[in-house]
XYZ file of C-alpha atoms in Angstrom:
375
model
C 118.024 97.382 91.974
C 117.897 97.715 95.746
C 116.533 101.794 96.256
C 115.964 101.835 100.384
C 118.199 102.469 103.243
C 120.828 104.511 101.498
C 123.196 105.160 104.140
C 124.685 108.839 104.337
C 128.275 109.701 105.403
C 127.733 113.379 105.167
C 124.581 115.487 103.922
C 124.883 119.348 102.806
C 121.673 119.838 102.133
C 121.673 119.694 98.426
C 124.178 116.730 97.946
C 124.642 113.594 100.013
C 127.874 111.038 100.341
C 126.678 107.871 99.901
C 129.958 105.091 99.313
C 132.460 108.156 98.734
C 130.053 109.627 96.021
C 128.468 112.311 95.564
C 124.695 112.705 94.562
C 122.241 115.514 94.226
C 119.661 114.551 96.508
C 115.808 114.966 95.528
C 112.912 113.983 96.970
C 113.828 115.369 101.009
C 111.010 116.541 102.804
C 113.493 119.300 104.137
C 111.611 121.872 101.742
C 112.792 125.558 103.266
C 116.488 123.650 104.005
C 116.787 124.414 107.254
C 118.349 121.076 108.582
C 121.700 122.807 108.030
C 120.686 126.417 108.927
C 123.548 127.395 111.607
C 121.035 129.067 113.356
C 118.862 125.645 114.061
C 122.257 123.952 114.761
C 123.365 125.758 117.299
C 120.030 125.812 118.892
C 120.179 122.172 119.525
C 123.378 122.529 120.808
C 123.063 124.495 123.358
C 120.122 122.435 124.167
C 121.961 119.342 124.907
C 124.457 121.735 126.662
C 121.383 122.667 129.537
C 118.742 119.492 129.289
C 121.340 116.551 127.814
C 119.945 114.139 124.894
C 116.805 112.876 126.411
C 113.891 114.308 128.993
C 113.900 110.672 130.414
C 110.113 110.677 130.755
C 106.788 111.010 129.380
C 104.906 114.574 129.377
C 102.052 113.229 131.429
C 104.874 112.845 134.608
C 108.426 113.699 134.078
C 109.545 114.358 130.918
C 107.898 118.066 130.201
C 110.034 121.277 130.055
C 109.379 124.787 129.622
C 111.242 124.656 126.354
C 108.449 122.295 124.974
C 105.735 125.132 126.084
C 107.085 127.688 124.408
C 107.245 126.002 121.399
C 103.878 124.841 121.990
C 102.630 128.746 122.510
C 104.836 129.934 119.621
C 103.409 127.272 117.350
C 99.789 127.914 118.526
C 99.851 131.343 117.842
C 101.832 130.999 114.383
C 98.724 128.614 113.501
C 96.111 130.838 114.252
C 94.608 128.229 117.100
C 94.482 128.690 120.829
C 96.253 125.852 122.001
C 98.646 123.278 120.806
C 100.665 120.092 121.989
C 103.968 118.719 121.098
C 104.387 114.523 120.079
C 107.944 112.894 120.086
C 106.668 111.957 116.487
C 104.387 113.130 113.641
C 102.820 109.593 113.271
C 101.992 109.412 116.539
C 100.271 112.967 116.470
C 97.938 112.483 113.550
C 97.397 108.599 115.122
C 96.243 110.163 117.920
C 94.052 113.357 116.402
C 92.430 109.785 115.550
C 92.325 107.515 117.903
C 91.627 110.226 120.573
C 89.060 112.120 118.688
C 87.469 109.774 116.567
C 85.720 108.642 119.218
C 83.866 104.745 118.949
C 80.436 106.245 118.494
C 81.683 108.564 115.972
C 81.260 107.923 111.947
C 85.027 109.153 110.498
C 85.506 109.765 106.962
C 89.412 109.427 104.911
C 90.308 111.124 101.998
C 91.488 107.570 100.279
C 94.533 109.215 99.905
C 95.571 109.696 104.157
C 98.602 109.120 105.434
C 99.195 105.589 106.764
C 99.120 107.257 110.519
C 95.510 107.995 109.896
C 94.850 104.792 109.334
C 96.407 103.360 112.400
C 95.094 105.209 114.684
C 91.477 104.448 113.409
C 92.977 100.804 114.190
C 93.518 101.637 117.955
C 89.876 102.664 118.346
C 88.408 100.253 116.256
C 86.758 101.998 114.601
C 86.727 101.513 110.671
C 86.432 104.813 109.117
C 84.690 105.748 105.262
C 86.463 106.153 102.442
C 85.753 108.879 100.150
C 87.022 109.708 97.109
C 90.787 111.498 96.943
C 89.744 115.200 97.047
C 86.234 114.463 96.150
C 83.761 116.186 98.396
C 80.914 115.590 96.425
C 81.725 111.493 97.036
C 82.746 112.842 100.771
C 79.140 114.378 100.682
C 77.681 111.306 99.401
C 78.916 109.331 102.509
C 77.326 111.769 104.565
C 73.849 111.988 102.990
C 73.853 108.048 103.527
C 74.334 107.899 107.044
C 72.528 110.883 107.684
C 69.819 109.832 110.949
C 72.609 107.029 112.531
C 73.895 107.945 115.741
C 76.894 109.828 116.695
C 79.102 112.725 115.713
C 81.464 113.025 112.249
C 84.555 113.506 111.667
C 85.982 114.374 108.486
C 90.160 113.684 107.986
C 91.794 115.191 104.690
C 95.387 116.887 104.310
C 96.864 119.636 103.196
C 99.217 118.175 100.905
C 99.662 114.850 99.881
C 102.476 112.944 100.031
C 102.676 110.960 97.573
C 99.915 113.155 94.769
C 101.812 115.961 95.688
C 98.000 117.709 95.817
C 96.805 120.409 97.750
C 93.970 119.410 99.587
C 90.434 120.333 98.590
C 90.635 121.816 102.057
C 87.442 124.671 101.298
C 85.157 122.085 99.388
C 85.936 119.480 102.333
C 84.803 122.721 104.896
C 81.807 123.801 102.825
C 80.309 119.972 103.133
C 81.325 119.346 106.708
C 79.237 122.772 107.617
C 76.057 121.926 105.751
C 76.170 118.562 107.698
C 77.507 119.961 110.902
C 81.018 117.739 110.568
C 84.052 118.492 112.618
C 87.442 118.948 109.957
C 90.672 117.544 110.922
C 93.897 118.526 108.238
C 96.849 116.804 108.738
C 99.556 119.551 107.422
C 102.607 117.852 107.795
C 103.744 118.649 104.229
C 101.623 122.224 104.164
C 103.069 123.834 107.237
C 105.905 126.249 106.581
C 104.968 125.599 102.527
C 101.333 126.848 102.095
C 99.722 130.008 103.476
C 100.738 134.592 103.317
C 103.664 132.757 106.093
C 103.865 129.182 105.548
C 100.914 128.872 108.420
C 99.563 126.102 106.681
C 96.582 125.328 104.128
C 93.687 126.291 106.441
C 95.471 129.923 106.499
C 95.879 129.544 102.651
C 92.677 129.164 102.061
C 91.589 131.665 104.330
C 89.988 128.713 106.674
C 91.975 129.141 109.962
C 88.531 129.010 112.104
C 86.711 126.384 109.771
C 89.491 123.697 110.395
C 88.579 122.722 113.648
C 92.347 120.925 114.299
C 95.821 120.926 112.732
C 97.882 117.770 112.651
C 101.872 118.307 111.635
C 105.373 117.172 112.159
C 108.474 119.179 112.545
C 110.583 116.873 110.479
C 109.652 118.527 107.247
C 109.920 122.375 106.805
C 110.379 122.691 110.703
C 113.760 121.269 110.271
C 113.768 118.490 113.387
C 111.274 115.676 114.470
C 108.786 115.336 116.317
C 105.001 116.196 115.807
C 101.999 118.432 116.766
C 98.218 119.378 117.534
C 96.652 122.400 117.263
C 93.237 123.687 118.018
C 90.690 124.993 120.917
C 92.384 124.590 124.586
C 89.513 122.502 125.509
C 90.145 119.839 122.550
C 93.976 120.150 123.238
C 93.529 119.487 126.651
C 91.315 116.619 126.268
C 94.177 114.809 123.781
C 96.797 115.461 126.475
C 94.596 113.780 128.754
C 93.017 110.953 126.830
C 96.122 110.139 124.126
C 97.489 106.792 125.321
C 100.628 107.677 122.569
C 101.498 111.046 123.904
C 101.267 109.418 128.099
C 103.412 106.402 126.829
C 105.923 108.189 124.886
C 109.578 109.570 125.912
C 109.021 113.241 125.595
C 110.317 114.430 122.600
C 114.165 115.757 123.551
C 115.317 119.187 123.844
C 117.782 119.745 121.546
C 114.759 118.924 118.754
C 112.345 121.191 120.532
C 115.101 123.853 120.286
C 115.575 123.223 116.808
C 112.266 123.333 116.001
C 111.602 126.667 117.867
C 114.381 128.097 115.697
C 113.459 126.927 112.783
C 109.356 128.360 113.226
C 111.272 131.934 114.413
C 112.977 131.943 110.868
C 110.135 131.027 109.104
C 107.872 133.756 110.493
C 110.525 136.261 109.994
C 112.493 135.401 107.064
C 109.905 134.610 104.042
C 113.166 134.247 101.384
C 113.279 130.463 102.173
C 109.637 129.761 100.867
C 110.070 132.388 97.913
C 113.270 130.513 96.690
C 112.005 127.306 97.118
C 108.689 127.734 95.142
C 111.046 129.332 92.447
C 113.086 126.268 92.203
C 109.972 124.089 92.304
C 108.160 126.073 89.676
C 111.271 125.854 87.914
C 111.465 121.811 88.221
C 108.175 121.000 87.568
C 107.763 123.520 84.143
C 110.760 121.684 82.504
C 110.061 118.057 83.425
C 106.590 118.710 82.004
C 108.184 120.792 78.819
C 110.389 117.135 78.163
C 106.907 115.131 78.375
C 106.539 113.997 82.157
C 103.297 113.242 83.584
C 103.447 115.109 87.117
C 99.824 113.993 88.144
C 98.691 117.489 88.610
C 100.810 118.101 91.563
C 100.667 122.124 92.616
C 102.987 121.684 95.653
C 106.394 121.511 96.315
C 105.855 117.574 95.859
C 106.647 116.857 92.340
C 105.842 112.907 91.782
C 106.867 111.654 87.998
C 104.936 108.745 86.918
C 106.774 106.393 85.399
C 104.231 103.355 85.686
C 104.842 99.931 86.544
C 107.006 99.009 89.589
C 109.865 97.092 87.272
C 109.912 100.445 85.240
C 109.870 102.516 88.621
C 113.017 100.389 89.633
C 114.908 100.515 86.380
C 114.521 104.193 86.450
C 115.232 104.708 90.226
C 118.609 102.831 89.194
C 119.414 105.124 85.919
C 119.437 108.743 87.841
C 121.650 106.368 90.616
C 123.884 105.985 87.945
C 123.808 109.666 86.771
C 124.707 110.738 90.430
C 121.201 111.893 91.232
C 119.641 110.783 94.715
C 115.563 109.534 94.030
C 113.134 107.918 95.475
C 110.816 105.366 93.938
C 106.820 105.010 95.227
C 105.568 101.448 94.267
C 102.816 99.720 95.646
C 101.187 99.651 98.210
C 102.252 103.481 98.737
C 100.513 103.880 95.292
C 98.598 102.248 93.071
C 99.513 99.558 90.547
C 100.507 100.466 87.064
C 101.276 104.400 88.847
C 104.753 103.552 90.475
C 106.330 107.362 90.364
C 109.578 108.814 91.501
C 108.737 111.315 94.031
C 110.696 114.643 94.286
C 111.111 117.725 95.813
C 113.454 120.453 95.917
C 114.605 122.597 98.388
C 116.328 126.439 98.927
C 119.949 124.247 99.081
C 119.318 123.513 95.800
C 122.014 125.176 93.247
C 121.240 125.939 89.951
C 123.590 123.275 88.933
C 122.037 120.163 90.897
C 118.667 121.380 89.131
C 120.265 121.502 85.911
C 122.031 117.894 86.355
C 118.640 116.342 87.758
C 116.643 117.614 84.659
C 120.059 115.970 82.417
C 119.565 112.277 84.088
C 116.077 112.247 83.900
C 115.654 113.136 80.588
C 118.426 110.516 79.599
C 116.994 108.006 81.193
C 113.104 108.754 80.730
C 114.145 108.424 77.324
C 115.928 105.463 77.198
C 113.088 103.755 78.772
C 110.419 105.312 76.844
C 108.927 107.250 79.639
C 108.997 110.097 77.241
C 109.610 110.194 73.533
C-alpha cells in the first residue's frame, strides 16, 4: 500500500520496468514525450562530450557557458520577453521570482492553490503573503481593496496550470484586477509552457497577455524534456534577480548536457507543433471516457487529468488496484490536497499508444467500480 519511490530499470516513454514488469505509466509530467526524442539525446551527449557532467561552479563566478546563453536568448524570445535566466532547478526559480521580487515592503498575494516553491521562497524573505481564493479574482480583488492606502508595492503570484487541479489559470481576470490596482503579475508556467499557447509559449501567449504578465516562472523538466528552471521578463528585472537571487549565486550551474537538452527540445517545439496536437488528442481522448464511465475530473481543461477518488484510504486502495492491473499512478493525499479530495493524478503524453490508453481506461474502470468510485 506503499505508492512512492518506484524505482525504474528502464523507461520508454509510455511503459516503465519496475521489478521485471511492465506498466503503462500515467501521470509523467513529460507531456510532448520528448525525454526519449533521439534528437534531445544526442544533444546531451555531445554535451558531456565538450563541457563533461558538471560546470563546477555557480553562474555568478565560474560555472556560466555560452551554451546556457543561448538557451537563455532562445527561450526569451520563444516567450515573447526580453530577457531570461536559467536555474539548476524549477523550485529554486519560482522561490526566487519570490524571494527576490517580493520584496519585504511589498504586500504579495497566492492563488491558495501555488506551488509549494512559492511558498518557500515567501519564507526566505519573511514575508507572509495573502491568500486568495483558487482562481478567484474577485476574492484576489477583495484583498486588494482592503489594503488599499498601506505602504508598498503588490505583487500578485498565480499559475498557468495547476498541478494538482489540473486548471488553467484565471490568468486574464488575475491581469484585469492587478491593472485597475496597479499590481505587478507573476505566472509560474511550469506545467503551461510547451502545453498552452498558438506554440506552446505558455498561458500569457494563450490568452493573448504576453505584455500584461510582467514575469514567467518555468522548469524544463516538464514539456522541455530535462531539468532545470527559468525567468523571463524585462532585462532590467532579469538582471536584478541575477544579481540579488541568493539561490541562483549559491547554486552549481545547471550542467551542460541538460542545457543542451533543453535547447533541443524548445527547437522542436517551435518547429514541430505534431507533439502538442497528438498529445491534446490523447488527453481529450482520456478525459471524455473517464468522465463517460462516471469520474469526477474536477473541471480540469489541461493536460492534467486528476480523478477524485476521495478519502486518502480510498486514494491508496485504488492507487494499489491499477498497480495490480499493470498501470503506473500516482496518488495526491493530503497535504498536497485537501481532505476528503485525495485524487489520482494523470496525464498522458504523445508516447502514449492507443493500447496503453485503452488498458488504463480497462483498470480504472475495474477498479473504480469495485470500490464504488463509480456505479
Amino acid at each position: 500500500m506503499y505508492p512512492f519511490f518506484k524505482a525504474m530499470a528502464r523507461h520508454n516513454g509510455g511503459t516503465v520496468v519496475v521489478d521485471g514488469e511492465q506498466y503503462v505509466l500515467t501521470g509523467s509530467n513529460d507531456y510532448l514525450g520528448l525525454t526519449q526524442d533521439e534528437r534531445v539525446r544526442k544533444a546531451a551527449r555531445d554535451a558531456v562530450d565538450d563541457f563533461g557532467m558538471s560546470c563546477s561552479g555557480s553562474r555568478f563566478l565560474t560555472g556560466t557557458l555560452e551554451l546556457h546563453e543561448t538557451l537563455e536568448a532562445e527561450l526569451a524570445d520563444f516567450l515573447g520577453k526580453e530577457s531570461a535566466l536559467i536555474f539548476s532547478a524549477g523550485f529554486l526559480s519560482t522561490a526566487s521570482a519570490v524571494s527576490t521580487l517580493g520584496g519585504r515592503r511589498n504586500i504579495l498575494y497566492f492563488d491558495n492553490e501555488n506551488h509549494a516553491s512559492m511558498i518557500d521562497g515567501s519564507r526566505l524573505m519573511a514575508n507572509r503573503p495573502r491568500r486568495f481564493e483558487h482562481n478567484d479574482a474577485a476574492d484576489l480583488e477583495r484583498l486588494l481593496k482592503e489594503d488599499e492606502g498601506l505602504p508598498g508595492g503588490r505583487v500578485i503570484y498565480t499559475e498557468g496550470v495547476f498541478s494538482m487541479s489540473g486548471h488553467i489559470g484565471a490568468i486574464p481576470e488575475v491581469v484585469d484586477v492587478a491593472r485597475r490596482y496597479g499590481a505587478r503579475v507573476v505566472c509560474d508556467d511550469a506545467h503551461a509552457t510547451g502545453v498552452l499557447g498558438p506554440h506552446g509559449e505558455g498561458s500569457h501567449v494563450h490568452f493573448d497577455l504576453a505584455d500584461d504578465v510582467d514575469v514567467v516562472a518555468g522548469t524544463f523538466s516538464k514539456a522541455l524534456a530535462s531539468v532545470g528552471g527559468f525567468l523571463a521578463g524585462t532585462a532590467d528585472v532579469i538582471d536584478h534577480v541575477k544579481h540579488t537571487a541568493r539561490l541562483l549565486i549559491f547554486s552549481t550551474a545547471l550542467p551542460a548536457p541538460n542545457i543542451a537538452a533543453s535547447l533541443a527540445a524548445l527547437r522542436i517545439i517551435r518547429s514541430e507543433p505534431e507533439h502538442r496536437e497528438q498529445m491534446w488528442a490523447k488527453v481529450d481522448f482520456m478525459r471524455r471516457n473517464l468522465l463517460g464511465l462516471g469520474f469526477d475530473l474536477l473541471g480540469s481543461n489541461s493536460p492534467i487529468i486528476p480523478v477524485l477518488v476521495g478519502d486518502e484510504g480510498t486514494a491508496l486502495q485504488f492507487w494499489r488496484g491499477l498497480w495490480d492491473e499493470k498501470v503506473f499512478a500516482t496518488p495526491a493525499i493530503p497535504p498536497a490536497v485537501a481532505r476528503g479530495r485525495s485524487i489520482i493524478r494523470t496525464s498522458f503524453n504523445t508516447a502514449h499508444t492507443p493500447e496503453h490508453l485503452e488498458r488504463t481506461l480497462e483498470a480504472f474502470e475495474k477498479v473504480g467500480r469495485a470500490l464504488r468510485v463509480i456505479s
